Short mmCIF file of C-alpha atoms in Angstrom, two decimals:
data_model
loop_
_atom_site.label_atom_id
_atom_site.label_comp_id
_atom_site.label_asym_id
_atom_site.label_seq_id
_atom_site.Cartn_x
_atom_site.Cartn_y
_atom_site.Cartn_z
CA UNK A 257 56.25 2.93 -108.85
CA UNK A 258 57.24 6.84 -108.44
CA UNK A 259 59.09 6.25 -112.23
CA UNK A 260 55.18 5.13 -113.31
CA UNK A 261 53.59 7.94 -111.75
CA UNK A 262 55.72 10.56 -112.87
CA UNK A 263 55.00 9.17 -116.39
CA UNK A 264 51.70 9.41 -116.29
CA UNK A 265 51.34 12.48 -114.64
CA UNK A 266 54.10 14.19 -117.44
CA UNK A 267 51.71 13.14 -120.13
CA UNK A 268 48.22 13.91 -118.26
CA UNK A 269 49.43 17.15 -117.14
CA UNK A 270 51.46 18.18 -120.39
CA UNK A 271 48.25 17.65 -122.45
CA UNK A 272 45.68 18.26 -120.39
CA UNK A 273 44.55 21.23 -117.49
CA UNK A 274 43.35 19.62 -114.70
CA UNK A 275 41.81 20.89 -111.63
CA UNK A 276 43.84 22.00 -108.83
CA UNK A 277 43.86 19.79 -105.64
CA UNK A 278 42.68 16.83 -107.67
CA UNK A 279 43.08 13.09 -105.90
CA UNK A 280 44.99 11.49 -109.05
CA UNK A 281 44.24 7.95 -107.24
CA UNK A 282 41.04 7.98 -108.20
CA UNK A 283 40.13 10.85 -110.39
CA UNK A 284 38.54 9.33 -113.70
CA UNK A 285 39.85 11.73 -115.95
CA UNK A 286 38.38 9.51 -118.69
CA UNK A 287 34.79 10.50 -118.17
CA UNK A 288 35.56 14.38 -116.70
CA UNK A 289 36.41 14.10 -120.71
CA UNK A 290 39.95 15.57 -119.77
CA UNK A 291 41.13 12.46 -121.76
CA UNK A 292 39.17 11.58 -124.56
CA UNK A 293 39.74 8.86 -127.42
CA UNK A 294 42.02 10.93 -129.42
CA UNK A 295 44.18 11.72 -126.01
CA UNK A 296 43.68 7.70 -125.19
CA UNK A 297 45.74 6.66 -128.06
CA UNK A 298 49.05 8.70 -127.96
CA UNK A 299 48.41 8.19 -124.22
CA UNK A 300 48.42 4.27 -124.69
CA UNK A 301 51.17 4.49 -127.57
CA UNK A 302 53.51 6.16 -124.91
CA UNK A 303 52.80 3.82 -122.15
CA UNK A 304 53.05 0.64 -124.62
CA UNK A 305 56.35 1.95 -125.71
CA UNK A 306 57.73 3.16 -122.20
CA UNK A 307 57.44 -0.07 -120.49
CA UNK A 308 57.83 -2.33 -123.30
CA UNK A 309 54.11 -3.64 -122.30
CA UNK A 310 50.88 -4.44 -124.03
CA UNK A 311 47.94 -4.03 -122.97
CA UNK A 312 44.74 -6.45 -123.19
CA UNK A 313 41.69 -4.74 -124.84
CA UNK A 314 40.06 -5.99 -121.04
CA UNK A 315 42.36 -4.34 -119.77
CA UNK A 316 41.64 -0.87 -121.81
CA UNK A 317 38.46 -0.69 -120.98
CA UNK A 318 39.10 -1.33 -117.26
CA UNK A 319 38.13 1.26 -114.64
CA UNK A 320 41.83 0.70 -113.82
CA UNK A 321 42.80 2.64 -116.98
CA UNK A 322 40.74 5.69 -115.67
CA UNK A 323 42.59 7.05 -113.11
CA UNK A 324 46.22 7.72 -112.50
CA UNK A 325 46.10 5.33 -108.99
CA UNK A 326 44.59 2.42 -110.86
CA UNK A 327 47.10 2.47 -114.12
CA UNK A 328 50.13 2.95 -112.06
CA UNK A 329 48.73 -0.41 -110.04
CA UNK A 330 48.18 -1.98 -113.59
CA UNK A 331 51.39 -1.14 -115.21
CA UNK A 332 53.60 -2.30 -112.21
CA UNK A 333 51.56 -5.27 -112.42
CA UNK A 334 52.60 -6.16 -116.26
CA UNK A 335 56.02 -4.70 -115.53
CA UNK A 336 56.36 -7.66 -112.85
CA UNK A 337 54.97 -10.21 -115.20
CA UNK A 338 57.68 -9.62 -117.85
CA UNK B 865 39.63 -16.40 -138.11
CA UNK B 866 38.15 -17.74 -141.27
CA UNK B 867 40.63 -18.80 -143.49
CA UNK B 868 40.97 -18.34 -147.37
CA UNK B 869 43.52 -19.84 -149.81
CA UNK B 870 43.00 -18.92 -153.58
CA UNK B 871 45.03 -20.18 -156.19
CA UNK B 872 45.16 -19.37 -160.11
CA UNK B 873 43.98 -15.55 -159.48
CA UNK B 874 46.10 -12.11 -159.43
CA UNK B 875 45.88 -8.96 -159.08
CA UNK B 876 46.27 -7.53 -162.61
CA UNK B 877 46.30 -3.76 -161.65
CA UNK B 878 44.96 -1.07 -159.74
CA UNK B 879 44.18 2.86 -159.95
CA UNK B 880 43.28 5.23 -157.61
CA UNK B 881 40.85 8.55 -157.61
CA UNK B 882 40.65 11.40 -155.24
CA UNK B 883 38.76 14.95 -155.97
CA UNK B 884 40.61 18.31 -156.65
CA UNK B 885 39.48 20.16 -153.57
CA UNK B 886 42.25 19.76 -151.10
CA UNK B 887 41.00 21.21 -147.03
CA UNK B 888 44.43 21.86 -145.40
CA UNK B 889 43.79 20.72 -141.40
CA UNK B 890 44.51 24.05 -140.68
CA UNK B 891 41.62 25.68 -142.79
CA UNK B 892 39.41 23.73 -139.61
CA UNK B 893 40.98 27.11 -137.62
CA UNK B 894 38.02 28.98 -138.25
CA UNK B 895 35.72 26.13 -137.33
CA UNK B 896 36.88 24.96 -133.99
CA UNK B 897 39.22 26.40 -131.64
CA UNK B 898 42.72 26.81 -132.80
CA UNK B 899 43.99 24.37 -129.68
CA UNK B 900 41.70 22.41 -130.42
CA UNK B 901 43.30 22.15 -134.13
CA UNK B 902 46.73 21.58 -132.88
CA UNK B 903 45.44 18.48 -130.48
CA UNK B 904 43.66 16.46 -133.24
CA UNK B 905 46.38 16.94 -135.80
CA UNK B 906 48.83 16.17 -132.97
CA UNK B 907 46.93 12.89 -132.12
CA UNK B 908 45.65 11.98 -135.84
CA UNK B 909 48.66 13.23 -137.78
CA UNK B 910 46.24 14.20 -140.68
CA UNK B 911 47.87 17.19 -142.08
CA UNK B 912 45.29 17.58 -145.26
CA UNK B 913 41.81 15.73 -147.09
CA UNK B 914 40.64 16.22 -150.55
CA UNK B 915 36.64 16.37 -150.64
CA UNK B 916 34.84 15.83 -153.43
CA UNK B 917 32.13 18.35 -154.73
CA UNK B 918 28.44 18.26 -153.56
CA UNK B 919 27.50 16.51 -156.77
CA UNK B 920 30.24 13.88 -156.71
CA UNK B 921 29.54 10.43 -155.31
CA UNK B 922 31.55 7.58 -154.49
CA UNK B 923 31.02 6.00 -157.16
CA UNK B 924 31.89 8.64 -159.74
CA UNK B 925 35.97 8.59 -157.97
CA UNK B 926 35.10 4.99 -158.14
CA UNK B 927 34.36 5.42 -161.72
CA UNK B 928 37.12 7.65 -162.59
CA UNK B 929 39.57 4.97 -160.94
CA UNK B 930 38.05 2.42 -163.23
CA UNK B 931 38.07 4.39 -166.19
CA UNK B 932 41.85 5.21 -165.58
CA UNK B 933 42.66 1.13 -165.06
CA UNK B 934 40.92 -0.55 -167.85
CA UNK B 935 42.49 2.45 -170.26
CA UNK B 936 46.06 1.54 -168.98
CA UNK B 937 45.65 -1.99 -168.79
CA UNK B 938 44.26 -2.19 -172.07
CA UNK B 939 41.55 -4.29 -171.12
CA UNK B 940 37.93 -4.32 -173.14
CA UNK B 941 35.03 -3.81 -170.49
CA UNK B 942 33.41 -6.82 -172.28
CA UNK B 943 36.11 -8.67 -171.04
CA UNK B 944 34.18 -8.17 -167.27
CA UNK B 945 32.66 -11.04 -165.75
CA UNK B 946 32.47 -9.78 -162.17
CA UNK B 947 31.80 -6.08 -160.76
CA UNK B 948 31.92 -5.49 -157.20
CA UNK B 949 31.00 -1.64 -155.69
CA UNK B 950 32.06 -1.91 -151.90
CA UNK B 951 31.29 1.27 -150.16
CA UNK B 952 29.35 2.51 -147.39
CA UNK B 953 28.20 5.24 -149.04
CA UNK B 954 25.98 4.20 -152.11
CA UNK B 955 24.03 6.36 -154.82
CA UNK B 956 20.95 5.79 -154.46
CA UNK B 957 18.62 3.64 -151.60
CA UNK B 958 18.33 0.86 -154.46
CA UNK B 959 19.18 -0.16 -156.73
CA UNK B 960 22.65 -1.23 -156.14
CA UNK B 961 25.32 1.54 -157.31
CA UNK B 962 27.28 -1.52 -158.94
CA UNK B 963 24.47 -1.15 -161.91
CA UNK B 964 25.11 2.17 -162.26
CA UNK B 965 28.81 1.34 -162.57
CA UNK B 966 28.23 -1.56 -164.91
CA UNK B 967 26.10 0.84 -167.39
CA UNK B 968 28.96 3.51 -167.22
CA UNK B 969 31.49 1.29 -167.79
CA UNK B 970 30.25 -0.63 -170.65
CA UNK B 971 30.52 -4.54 -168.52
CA UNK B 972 28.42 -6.69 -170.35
CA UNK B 973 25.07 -8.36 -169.27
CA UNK B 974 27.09 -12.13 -169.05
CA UNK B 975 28.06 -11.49 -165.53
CA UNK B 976 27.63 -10.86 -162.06
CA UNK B 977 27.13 -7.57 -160.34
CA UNK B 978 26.15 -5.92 -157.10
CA UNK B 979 27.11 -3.96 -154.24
CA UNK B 980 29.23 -4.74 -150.48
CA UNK B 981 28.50 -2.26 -147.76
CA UNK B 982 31.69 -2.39 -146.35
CA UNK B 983 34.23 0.59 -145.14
CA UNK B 984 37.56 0.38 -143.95
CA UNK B 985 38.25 -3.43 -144.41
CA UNK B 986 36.53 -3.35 -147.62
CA UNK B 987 39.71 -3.43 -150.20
CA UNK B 988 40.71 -6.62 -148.07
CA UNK B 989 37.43 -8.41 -148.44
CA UNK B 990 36.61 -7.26 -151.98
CA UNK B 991 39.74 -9.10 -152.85
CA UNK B 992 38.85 -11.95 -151.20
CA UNK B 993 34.80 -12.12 -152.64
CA UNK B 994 36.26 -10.82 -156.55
CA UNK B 995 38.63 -13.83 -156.12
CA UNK B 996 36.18 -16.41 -155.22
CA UNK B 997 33.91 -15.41 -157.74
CA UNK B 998 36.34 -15.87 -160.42
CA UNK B 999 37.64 -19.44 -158.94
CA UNK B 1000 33.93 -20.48 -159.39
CA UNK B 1001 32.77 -19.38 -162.28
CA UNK B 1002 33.13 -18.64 -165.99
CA UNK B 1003 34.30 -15.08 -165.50
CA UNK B 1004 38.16 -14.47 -166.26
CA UNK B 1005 38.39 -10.61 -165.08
CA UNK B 1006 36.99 -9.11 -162.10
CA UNK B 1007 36.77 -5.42 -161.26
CA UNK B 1008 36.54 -4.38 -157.52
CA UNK B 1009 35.42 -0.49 -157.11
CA UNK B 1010 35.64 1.04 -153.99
CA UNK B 1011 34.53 4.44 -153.16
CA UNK B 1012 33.93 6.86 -149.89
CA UNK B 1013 32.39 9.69 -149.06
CA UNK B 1014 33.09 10.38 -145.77
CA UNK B 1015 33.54 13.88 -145.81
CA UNK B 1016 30.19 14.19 -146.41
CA UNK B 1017 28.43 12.05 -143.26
CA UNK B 1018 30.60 13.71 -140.85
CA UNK B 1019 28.97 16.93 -138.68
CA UNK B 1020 30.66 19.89 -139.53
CA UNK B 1021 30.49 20.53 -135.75
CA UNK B 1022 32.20 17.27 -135.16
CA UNK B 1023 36.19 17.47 -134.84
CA UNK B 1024 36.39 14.09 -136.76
CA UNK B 1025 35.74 16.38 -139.70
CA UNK B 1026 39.54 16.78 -140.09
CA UNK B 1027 40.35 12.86 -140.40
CA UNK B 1028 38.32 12.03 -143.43
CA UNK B 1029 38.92 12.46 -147.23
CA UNK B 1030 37.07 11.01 -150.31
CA UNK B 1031 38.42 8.87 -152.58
CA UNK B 1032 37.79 6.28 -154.99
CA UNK B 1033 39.69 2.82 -156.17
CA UNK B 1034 39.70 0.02 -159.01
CA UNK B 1035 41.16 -3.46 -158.92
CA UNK B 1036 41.54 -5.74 -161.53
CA UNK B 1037 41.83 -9.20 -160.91
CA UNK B 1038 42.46 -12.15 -163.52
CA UNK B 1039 42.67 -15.72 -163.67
CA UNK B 1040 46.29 -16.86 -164.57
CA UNK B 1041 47.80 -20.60 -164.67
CA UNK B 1042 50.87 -19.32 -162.36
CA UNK B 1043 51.61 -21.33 -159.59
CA UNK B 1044 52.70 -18.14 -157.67
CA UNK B 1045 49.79 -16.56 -158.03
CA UNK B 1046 48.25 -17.60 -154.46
CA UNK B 1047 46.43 -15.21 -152.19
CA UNK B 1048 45.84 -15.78 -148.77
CA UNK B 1049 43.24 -14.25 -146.29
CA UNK B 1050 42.24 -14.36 -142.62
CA UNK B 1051 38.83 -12.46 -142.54
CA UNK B 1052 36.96 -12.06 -138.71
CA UNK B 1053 33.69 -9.77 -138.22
CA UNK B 1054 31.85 -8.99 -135.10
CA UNK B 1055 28.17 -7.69 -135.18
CA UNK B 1056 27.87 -7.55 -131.80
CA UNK B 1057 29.95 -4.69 -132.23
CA UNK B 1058 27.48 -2.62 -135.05
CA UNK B 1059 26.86 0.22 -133.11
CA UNK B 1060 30.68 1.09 -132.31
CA UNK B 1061 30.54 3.30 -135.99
CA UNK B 1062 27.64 3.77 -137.57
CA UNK B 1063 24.88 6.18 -139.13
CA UNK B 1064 21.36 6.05 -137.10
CA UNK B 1065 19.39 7.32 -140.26
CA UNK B 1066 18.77 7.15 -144.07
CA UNK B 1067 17.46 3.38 -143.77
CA UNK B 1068 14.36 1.79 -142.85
CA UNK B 1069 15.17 1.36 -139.05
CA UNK B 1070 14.98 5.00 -137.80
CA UNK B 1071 13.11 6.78 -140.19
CA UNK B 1072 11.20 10.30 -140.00
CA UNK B 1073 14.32 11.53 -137.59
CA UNK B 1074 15.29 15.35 -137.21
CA UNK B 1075 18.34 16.46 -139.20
CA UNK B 1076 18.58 18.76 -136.52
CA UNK B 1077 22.50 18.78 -135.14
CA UNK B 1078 21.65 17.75 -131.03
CA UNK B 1079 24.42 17.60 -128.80
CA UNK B 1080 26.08 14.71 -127.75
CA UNK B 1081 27.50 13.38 -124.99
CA UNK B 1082 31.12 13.61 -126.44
CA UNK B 1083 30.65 17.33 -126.32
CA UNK B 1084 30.43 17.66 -130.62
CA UNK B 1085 27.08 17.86 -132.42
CA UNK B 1086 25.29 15.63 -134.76
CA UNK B 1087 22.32 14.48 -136.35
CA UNK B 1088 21.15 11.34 -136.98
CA UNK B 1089 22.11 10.90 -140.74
CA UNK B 1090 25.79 11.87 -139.33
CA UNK B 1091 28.49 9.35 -138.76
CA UNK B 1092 28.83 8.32 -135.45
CA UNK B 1093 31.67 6.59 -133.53
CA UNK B 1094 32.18 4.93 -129.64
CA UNK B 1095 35.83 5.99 -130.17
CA UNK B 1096 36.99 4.42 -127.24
CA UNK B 1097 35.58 1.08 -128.42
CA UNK B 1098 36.99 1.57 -131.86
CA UNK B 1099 40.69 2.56 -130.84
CA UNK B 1100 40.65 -0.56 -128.18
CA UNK B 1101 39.86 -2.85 -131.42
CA UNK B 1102 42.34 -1.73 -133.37
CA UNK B 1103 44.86 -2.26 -131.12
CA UNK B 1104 44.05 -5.76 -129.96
CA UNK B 1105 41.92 -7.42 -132.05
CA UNK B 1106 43.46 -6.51 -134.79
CA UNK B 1107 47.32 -7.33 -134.33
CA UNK B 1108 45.97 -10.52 -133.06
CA UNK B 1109 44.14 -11.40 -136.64
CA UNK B 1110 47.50 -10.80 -137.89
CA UNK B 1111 49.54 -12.73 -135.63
CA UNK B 1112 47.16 -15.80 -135.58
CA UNK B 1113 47.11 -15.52 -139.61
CA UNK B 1114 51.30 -15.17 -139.96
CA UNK B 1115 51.26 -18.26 -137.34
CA UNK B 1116 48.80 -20.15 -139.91
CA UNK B 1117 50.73 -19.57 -142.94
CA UNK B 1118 54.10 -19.89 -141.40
CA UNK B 1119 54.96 -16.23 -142.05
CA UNK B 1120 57.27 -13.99 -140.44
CA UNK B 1121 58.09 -10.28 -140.71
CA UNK B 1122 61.09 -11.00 -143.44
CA UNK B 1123 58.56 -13.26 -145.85
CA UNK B 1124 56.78 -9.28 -146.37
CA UNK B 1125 58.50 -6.91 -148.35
CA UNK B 1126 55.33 -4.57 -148.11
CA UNK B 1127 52.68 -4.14 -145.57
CA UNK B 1128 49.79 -1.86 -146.35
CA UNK B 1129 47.48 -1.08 -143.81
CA UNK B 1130 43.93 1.06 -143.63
CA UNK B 1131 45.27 4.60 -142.47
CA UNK B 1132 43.14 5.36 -139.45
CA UNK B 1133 45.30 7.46 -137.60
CA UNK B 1134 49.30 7.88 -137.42
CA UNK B 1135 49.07 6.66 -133.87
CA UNK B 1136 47.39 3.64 -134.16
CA UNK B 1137 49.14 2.67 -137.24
CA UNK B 1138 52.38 3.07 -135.27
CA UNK B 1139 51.00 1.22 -132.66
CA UNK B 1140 50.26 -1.57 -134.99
CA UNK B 1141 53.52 -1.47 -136.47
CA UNK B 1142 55.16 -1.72 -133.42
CA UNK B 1143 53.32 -4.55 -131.87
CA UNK B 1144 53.48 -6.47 -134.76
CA UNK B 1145 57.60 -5.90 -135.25
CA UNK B 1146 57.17 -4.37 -138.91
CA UNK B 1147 59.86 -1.59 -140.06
CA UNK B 1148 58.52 1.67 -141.15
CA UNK B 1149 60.57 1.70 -144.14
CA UNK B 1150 58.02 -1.52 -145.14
CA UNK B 1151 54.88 -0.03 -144.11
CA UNK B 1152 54.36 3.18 -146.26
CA UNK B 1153 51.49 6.15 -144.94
CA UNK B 1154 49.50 8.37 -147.06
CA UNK B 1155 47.33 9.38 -143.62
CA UNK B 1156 49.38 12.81 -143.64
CA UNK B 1157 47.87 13.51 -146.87
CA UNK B 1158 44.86 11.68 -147.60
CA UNK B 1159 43.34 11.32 -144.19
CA UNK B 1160 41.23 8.21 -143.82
CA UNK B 1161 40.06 7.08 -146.82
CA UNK B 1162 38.23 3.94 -145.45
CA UNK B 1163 38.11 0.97 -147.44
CA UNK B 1164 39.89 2.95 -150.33
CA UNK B 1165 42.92 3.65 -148.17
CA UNK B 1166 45.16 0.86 -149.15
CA UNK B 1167 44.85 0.89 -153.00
CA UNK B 1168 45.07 4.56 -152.46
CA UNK B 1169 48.41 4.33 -150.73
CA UNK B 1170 49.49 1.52 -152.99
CA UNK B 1171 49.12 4.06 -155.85
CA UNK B 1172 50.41 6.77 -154.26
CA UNK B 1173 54.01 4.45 -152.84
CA UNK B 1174 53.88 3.02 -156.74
CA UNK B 1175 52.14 4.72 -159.33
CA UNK B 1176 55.81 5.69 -160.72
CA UNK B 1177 58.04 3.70 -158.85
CA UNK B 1178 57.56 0.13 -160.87
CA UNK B 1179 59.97 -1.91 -157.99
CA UNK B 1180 58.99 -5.41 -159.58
CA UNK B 1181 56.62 -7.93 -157.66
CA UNK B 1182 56.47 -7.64 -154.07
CA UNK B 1183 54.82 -9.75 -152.02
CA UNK B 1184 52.53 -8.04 -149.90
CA UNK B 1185 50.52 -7.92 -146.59
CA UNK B 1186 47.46 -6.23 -146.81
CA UNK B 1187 45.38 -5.23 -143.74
CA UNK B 1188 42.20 -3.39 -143.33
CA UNK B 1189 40.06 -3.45 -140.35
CA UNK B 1190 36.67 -0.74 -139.40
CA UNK B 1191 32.77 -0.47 -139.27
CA UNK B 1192 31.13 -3.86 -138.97
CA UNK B 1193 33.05 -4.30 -136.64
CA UNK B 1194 35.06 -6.46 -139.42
CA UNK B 1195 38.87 -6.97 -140.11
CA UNK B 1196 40.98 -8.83 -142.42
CA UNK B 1197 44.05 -9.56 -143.61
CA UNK B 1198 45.81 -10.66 -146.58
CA UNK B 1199 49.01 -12.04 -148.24
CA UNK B 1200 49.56 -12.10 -151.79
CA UNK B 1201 52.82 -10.87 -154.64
CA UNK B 1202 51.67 -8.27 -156.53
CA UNK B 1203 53.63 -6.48 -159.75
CA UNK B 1204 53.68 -3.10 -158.72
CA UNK B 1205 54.32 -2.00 -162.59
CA UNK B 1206 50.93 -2.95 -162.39
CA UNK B 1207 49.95 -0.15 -160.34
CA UNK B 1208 48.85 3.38 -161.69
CA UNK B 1209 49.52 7.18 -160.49
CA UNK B 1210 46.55 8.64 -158.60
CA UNK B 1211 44.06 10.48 -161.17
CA UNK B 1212 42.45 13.89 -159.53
CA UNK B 1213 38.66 14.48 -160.85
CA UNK B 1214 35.74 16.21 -160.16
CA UNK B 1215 33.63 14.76 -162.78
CA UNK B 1216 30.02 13.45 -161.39
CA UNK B 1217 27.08 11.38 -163.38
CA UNK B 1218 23.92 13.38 -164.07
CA UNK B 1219 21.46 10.52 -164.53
CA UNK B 1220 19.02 12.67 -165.94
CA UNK B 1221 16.28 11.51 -163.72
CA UNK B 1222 15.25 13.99 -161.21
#
């Protein structure tokens, strides 16, 4: 899980300035716009390719692709299924 | 997916337009934020667009494409049974631009003619409609024009500004009595999904609206007569409904990934075309891009790279896998060999039509 997070995190943080003291769990950093669709699809390329996963397009427009917490919970999840 | 087989038609060649005026990505600097330059070209990988001038129309690259094809070819515009425009972005509100085309091109009165308001999957369905008109009628030659404008139904506050160039394309297709000549579609459209691109104004739905740019919600302003796009919803589709169509289609026809030697896809975006090419196990080496240069071209894309890959390279007949997918929503794909000595260098123009009437 850590290996997940740190992923996501590298990305979010490398492309993006978030607010300090921000609860990644559940911080929808789709609609604070600090992802938008541009950021969405190197940000899904990366994870596809990482993890050797694809996602559903259900899945995409989950709430659980909105916030750190709920992808690293949905990535383990397809990483398990493999 | 609905399913096409066509026998007894090919393609017979194919030319490509774009206008002289080239926009580096980088010019954009002075419009938007420098960072916010380096992101989009980061994420779109659209390095330059060429856009046309303020007089030029779709139809005139369409035109000039055209022109260029039934020169080379050496084929007589009486020889024309079938003329298809497909393009989103038409010359006038009627009648259909096809006419127009038909008049400038000489294409007799014995035939059929009209216009497809289609975008980005248009090259895959105009193939598909030219084809079946030939099978089913008298008609032995059938051109398919495609033209965009983009550049100009994009805000110039809006960053998609950047992705889109103008182009124009020609197809010929013929009737032959080859057994190889066998073209193969799976087409699937979705208008429960209009709304995900589209343009609010300029038709009868919405009229008397403000051309006034308002800001939106995605932080960019437009007006109503300016493109607009649920990005989200449109990068989702192309990354699963689309590789779908094609795996359900390769299943169909008992294809695999070594029965290609080409794949063209629409060039929406470096990133999702990678996606795509990953997902669906294609080499790079057999999926050329022109999105570096071009931009997106919508429904002109694929002849556009086509001609770009092979307007001097003749490599023989390939057979090839053609996808487009866009606005509609609607997305296709299709299989066919093609003789790529049939296909022509890109012509540059800036040449418009002054019809003389206003």
């Amino acid at each position: 899980m850590e290996k997940i997070r740190q992923i996501i995190l590298d990305f979010v943080e490398r492309e993006y300035k978030l607010p300090e003291n921000v609860d990644y769990d559940t911080f929808d950093f789709v609609e604070k716009g600090f992802v938008d669709s541009m950021g969405m699809v190197q940000f899904v390329a990366i994870l596809e390719d990482e993890f050797d996963i694809e996602f559903s397009a259900e899945e995409l427009l989950s709430n659980d692709f909105r916030t750190v917490g709920g992808l690293e919970k949905l990535i383990q999840k397809k990483v398990n299924e493999k | 997916m609905l399913s096409s087989e066509i026998n007894g038609i090919r393609i017979a060649g194919i030319s490509s337009a774009i206008p002289s005026t080239k926009v580096e990505s980088t010019d954009y600097n002075s419009v938007f934020d420098e960072e916010t330059v380096r992101k989009t070209i980061a994420s779109t990988g659209v390095l330059s667009t060429f856009h046309s001038v303020p007089q030029q129309t779709a139809s005139d690259l369409a035109y000039a494409a055209a022109k260029k094809l039934l020169d080379k070819q050496g084929v007589n515009p009486a020889e024309i049974g079938v003329l298809l425009f497909i393009s989103a972005h038409h010359d006038y509100i009627a009648p259909a631009t096809a006419f127009v085309l038909q008049k400038r091109l000489g294409i007799p009165t014995d035939s059929i003619v009209f216009d497809v308001n289609q975008g980005c999957s248009g090259f895959v369905y105009g193939l598909q409609m030219g084809a079946s008109l030939l099978k089913s009628s008298t008609a032995s030659k059938a051109l398919i024009l495609l033209g965009d404008s983009s550049s100009r139904v994009v805000s110039p506050k809006d960053t998609s500004r950047l992705l889109f160039g103008d182009s124009g394309a020609a197809v010929l297709l013929e009737k032959t009595d080859k057994d190889i000549d066998n073209m193969s579609f799976g087409l699937k459209s979705d208008g429960n999904r209009f709304s995900d691109i589209y343009i609010p104004a300029g038709g009868f739905r919405h009229t008397n609206l403000s051309q006034d740019l308002d800001m939106e919600k995605d932080g960019r302003e437009r007006s109503a007569y300016h493109s607009h796009m649920d990005g989200t919803n449109v990068f989702v589709f192309s990354v699963t409904d689309v590789p779908n169509l094609v795996r359900e289609f390769m299943k169909e026809k008992n294809l695999s990934v070594d029965d290609v030697d080409m794949l063209f896809m629409h060039q929406p975006n470096l990133f999702i075309i990678k996606n795509l090419l990953r997902k669906l196990k294609f080499p790079k080496e057999k999926a050329p891009t022109t999105i570096e240069k071009f931009g997106n071209t919508s429904g002109v894309s694929i002849p556009l790279t086509l001609c770009d890959y092979y307007g001097n390279n003749n490599d023989g007949v390939k057979q090839m896998l053609f996808l487009g997918f866009g606005i509609g929503l609607s997305w296709g794909v299709a299989y066919m060999p093609v003789d790529t000595s049939a296909i022509n260098p890109i012509v540059m123009t800036d040449d418009f039509f002054e019809d003389g009437l206003i």
